[in-house]
Short mmCIF file of C-alpha atoms in Angstrom, two decimals:
data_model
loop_
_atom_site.label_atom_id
_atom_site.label_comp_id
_atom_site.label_asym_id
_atom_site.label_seq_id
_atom_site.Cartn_x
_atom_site.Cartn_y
_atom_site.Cartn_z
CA UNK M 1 86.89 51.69 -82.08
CA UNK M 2 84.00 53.19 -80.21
CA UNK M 3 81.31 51.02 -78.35
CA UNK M 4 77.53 51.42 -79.55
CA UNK M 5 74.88 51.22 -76.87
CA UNK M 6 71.40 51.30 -77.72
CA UNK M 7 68.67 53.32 -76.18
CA UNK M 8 65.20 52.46 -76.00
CA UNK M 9 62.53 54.94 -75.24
CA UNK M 10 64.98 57.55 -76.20
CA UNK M 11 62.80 60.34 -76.61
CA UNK M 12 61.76 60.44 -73.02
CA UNK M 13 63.20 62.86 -70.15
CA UNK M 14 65.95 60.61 -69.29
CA UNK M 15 67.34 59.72 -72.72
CA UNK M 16 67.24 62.85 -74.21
CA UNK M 17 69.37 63.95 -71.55
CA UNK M 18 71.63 60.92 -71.37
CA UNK M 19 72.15 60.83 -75.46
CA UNK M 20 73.90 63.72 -75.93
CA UNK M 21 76.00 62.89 -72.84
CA UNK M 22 76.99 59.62 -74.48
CA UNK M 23 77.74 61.64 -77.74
CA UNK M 24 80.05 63.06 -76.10
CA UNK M 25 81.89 60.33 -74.53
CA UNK M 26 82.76 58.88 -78.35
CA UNK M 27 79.84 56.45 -78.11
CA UNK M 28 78.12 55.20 -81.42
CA UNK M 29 74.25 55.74 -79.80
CA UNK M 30 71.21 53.82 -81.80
CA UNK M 31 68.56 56.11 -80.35
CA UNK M 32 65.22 54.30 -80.86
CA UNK M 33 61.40 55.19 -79.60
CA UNK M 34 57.99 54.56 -80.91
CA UNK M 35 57.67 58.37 -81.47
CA UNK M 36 58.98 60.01 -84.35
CA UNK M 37 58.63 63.43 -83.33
CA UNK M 38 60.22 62.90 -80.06
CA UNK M 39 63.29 61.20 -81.75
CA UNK M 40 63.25 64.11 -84.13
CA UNK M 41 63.11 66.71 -80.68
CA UNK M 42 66.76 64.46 -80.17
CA UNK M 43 69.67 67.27 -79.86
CA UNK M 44 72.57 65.19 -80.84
CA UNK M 45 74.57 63.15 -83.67
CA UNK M 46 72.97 59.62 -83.21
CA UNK M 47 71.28 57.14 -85.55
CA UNK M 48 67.46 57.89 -84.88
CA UNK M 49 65.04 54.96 -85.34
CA UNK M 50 61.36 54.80 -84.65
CA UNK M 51 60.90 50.93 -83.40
CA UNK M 52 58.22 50.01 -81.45
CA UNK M 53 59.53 47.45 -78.35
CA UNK M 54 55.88 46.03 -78.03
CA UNK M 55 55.38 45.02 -82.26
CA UNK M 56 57.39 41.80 -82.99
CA UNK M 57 57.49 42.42 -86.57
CA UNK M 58 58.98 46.11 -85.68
CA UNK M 59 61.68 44.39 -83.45
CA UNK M 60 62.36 41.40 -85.78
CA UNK M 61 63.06 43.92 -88.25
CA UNK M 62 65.08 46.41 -86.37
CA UNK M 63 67.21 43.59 -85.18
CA UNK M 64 68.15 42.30 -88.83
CA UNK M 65 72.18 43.29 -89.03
CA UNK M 66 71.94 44.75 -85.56
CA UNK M 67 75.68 45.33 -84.18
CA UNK M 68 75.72 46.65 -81.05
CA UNK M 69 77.48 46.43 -77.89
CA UNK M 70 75.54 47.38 -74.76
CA UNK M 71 71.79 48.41 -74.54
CA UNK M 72 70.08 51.02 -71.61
CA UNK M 73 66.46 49.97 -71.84
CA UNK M 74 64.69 53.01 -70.54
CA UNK M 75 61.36 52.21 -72.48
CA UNK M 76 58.44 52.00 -69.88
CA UNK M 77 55.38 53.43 -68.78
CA UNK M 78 57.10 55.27 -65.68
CA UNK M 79 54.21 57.21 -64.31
CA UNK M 80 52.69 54.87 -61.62
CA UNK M 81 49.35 56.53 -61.48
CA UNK M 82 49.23 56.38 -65.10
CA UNK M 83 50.51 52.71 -64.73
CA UNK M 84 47.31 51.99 -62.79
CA UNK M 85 44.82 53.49 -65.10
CA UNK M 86 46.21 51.54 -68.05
CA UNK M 87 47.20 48.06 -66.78
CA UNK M 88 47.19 46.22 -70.15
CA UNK M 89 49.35 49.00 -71.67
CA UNK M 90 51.95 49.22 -68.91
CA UNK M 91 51.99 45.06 -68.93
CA UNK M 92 52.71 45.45 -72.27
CA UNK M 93 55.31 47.63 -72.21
CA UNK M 94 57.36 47.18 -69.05
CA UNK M 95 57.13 43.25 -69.27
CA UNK M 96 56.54 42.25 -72.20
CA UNK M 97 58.26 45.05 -73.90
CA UNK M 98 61.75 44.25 -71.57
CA UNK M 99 61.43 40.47 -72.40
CA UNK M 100 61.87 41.69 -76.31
CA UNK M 101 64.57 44.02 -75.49
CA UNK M 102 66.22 41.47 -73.99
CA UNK M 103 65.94 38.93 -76.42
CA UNK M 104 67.09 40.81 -79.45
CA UNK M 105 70.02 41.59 -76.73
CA UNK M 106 70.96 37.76 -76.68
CA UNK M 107 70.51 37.37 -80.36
CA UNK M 108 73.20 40.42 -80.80
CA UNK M 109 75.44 39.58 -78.36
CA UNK M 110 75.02 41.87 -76.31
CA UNK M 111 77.90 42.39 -73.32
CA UNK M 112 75.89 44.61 -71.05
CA UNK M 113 71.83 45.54 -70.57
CA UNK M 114 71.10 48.67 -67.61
CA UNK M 115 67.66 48.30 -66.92
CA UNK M 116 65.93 51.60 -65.39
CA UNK M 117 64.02 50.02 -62.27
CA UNK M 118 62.49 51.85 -59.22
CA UNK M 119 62.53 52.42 -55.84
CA UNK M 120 58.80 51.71 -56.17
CA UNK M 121 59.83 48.08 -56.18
CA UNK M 122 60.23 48.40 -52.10
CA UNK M 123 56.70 49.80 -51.70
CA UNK M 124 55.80 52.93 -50.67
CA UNK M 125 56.37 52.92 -47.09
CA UNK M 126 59.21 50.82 -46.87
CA UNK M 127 60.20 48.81 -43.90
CA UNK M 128 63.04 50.30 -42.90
CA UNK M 129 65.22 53.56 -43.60
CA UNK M 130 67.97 53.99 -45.52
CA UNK M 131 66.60 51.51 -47.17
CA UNK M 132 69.19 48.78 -49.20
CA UNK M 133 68.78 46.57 -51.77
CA UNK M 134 68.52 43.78 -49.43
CA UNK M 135 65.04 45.33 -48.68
CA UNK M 136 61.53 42.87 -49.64
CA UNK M 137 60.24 43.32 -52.74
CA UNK M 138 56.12 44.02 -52.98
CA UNK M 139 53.86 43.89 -55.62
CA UNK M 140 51.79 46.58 -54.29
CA UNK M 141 50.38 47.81 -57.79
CA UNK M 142 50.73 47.67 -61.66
CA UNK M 143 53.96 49.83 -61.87
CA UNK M 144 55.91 48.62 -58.82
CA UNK M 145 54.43 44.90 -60.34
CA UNK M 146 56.18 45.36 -63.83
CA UNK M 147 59.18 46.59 -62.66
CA UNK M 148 59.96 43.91 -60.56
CA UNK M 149 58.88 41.49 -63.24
CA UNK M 150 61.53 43.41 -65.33
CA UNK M 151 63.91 42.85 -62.88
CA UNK M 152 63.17 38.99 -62.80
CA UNK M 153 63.38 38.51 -66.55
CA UNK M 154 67.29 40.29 -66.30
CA UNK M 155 68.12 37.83 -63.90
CA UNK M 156 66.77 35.14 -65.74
CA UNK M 157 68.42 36.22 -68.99
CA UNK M 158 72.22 36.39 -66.74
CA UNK M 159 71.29 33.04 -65.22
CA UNK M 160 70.34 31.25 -68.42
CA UNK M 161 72.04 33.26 -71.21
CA UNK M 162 75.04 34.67 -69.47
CA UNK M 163 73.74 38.27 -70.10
CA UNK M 164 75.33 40.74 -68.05
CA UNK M 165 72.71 42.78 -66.76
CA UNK M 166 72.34 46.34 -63.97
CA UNK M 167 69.27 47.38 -62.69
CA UNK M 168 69.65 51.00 -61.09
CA UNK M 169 66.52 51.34 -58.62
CA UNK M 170 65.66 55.08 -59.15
CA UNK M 171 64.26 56.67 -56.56
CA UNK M 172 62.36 60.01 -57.25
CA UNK M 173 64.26 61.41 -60.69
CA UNK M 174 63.52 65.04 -61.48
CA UNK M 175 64.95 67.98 -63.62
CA UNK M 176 64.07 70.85 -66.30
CA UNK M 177 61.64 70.03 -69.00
CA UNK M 178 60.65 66.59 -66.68
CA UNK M 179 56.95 66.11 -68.10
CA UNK M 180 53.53 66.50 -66.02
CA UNK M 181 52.59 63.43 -64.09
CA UNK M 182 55.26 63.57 -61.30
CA UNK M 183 55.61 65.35 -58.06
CA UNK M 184 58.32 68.50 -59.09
CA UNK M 185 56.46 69.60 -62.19
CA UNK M 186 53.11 69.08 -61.13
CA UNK M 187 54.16 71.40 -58.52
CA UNK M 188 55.28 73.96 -60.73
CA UNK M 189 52.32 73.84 -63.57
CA UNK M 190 50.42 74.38 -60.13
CA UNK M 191 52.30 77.57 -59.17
CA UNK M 192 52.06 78.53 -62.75
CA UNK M 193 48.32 79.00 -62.66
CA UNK M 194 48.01 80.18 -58.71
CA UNK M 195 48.16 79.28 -55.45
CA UNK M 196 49.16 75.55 -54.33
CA UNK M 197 46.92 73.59 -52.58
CA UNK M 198 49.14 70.79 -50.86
CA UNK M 199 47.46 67.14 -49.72
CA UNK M 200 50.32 64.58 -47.67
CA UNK M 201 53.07 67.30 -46.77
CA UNK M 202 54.69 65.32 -44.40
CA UNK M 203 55.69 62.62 -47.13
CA UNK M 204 59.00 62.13 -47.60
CA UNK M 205 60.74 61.78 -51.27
CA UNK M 206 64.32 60.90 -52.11
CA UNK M 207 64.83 62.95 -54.96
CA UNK M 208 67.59 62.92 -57.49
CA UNK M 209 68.98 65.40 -60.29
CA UNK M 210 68.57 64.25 -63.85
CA UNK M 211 72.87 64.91 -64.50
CA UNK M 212 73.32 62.16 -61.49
CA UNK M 213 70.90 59.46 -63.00
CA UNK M 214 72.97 60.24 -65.76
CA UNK M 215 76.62 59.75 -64.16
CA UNK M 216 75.02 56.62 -62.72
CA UNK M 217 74.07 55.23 -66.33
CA UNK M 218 77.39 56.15 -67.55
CA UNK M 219 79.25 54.35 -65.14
CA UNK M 220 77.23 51.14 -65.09
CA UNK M 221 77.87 50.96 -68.97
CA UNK M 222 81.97 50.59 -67.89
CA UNK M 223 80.79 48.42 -64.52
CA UNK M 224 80.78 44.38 -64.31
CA UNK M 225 78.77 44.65 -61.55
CA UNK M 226 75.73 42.26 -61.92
CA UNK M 227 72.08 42.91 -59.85
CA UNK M 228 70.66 46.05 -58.26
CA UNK M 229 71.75 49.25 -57.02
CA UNK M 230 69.95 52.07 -55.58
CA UNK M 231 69.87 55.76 -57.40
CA UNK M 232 69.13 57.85 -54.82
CA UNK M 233 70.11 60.82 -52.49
CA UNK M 234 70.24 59.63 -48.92
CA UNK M 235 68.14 62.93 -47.97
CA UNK M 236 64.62 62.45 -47.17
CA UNK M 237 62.86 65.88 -48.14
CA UNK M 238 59.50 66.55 -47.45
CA UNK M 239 56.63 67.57 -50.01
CA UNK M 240 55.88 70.88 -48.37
CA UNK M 241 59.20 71.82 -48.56
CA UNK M 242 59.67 71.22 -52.38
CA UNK M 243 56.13 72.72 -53.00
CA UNK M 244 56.75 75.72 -50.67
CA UNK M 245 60.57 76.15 -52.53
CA UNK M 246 58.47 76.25 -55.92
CA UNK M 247 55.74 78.27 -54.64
CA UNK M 248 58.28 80.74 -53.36
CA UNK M 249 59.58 81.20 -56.71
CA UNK M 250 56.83 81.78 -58.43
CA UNK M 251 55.41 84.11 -55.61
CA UNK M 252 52.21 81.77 -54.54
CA UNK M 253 50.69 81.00 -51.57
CA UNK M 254 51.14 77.06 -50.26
CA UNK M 255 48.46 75.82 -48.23
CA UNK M 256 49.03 72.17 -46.69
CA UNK M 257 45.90 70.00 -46.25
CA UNK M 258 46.66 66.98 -43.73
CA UNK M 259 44.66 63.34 -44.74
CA UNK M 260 43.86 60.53 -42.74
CA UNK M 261 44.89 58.50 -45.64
CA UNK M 262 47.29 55.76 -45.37
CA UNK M 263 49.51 56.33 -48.82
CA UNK M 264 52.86 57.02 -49.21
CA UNK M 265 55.02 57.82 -46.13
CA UNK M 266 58.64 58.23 -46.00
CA UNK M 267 61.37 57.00 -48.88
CA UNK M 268 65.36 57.55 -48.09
CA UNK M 269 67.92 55.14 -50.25
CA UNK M 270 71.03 53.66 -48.84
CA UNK M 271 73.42 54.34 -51.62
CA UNK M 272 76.12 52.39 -49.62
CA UNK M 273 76.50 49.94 -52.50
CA UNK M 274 76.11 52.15 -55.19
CA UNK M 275 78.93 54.30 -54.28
CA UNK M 276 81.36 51.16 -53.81
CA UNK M 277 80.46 49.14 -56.73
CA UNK M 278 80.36 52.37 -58.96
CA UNK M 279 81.99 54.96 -57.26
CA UNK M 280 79.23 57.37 -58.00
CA UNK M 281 77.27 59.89 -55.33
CA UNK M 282 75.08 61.86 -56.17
CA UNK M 283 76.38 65.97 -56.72
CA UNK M 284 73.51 67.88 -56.94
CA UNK M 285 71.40 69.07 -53.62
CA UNK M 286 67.26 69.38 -53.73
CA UNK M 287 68.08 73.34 -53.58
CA UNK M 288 70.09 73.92 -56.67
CA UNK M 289 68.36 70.85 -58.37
CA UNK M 290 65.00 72.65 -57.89
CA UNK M 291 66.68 76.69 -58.94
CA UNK M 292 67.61 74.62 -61.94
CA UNK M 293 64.44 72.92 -62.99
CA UNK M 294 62.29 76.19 -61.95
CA UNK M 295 64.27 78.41 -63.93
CA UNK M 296 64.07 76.48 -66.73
CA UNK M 297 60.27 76.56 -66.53
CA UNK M 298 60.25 80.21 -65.82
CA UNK M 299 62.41 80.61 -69.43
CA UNK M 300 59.74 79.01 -71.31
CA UNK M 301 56.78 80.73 -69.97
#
């Protein structure tokens, strides 16, 4: 009989890639997001609900019946500049929101939760590089905050309810048809329009192709592992040489302005642990990653 595994904020760039995946591996999938139209956007055979992770009486509801047997709790406000502008909302959402999730996972028996955390959780200039899991966590700002809140409440939920929980720290996720609001297709609405004006090019990013996040989801659903792992690369990769790769492409100029700020500096993951608990690396390089996700772009102009 096949497993069902739940998926909240379904509609968003990484679960309307990882659904149809999941389709395909013979699971049942309960797709479920607070917008209809994006659940409707859904390419694949699952049971589409709209459910709102923040409304008790939408989740109380929802959970009447419920049978399922693992959840991937994607739901969050993932944009950390966003995040800041609209505190209440993300504390909604990425705390309180994973505290209900987890919940009606107790009350359904639930053997396994992923939680989608972030490398954000080791601050923006980490301490070290590769950077493990063993790294301190900050609380620089609302995002990186609620995420490592969301963390906490999965380890309270194993510790107290026996809930098997894995959070997958993802360090800079990217991909065709990613929306506006992160590095890769900011870059490329940019070159869209004109030339690209670049600010911080010596920054560093770990970034990782939306069909590994994927693989990595897949095989923490079949892992017993319980606590963090990172999702990353190992390559650091600067910003000016993403932005010049996309500005290349498109056939703009890139101009790189140098600040004095002190911001983001250099991210790399250690993916040591990763690739012994789950025997997963990462397959697809910055350069074919970024052909992919241009192209894509360049079919829908």
């Amino acid at each position: 009989m096949s497993e069902t595994v739940l998926i909240t904020g379904a509609g968003g760039f990484i679960g309307s890639n990882l659904i149809p995946q999941l389709v395909r591996a013979d699971y049942n999938v309960i797709a479920i997001d607070n917008n209809i139209t994006k659940l409707t956007n859904l390419n694949a055979d699952c049971n589409k609900v709209e459910v709102d992770i923040t409304n008790r009486e939408s989740m109380s509801k929802f959970a009447v019946g419920l049978n399922i047997d693992s959840v991937v709790h994607l739901a969050a406000i993932a944009a950390p500049r966003y995040a800041e502008e609209h505190p209440d909302l993300t504390f909604n959402v990425n705390v309180q929101g994973t505290y209900a999730v987890l919940k009606l996972a107790k009350s359904a028996d639930v053997q396994r939760v992923v939680f989608m955390s972030s490398a954000h959780v080791y601050g923006i200039s980490p301490k070290y590089m590769p950077t493990d899991e063993t790294h301190p966590l900050y609380l620089l700002d609302t995002y990186t905050t609620s995420k490592v809140l969301g963390e906490n409440l999965c380890q309270l939920f194993y510790e107290n309810h026996n809930l098997s929980y894995l959070a997958l720290r993802l360090f800079n996720g990217y991909g065709p048809d990613q929306q506006e609001g992160y590095f890769i297709p900011d870059m490329i609405a940019k070159a869209k329009k004109g030339d690209i004006t670049l600010k911080g090019g010596h920054v560093t990013k770990d970034f990782v192709y939306i069909d590994d996040i994927i693989d990595a989801i897949l095989k923490s659903l079949d892992s017993k592992y319980v606590g963090s792992l990172n999702v990353g690369t190992g390559v650091q990769t600067t910003l000016r040489d993403v932005a010049q790769h996309i500005g290349d492409a498109f056939g703009r100029k890139v101009t790189c302005v140098e600040t004095d700020d002190k911001g983001a500096t250099h991210m790399q993951a250690d993916i040591g642990k990763v690739i012994s608990v789950l025997d997963w690396r990462p397959k697809v390089n910055i350069d074919v990653g970024l052909q992919r996700a241009i192209g894509f772009n360049k079919d829908s102009v």
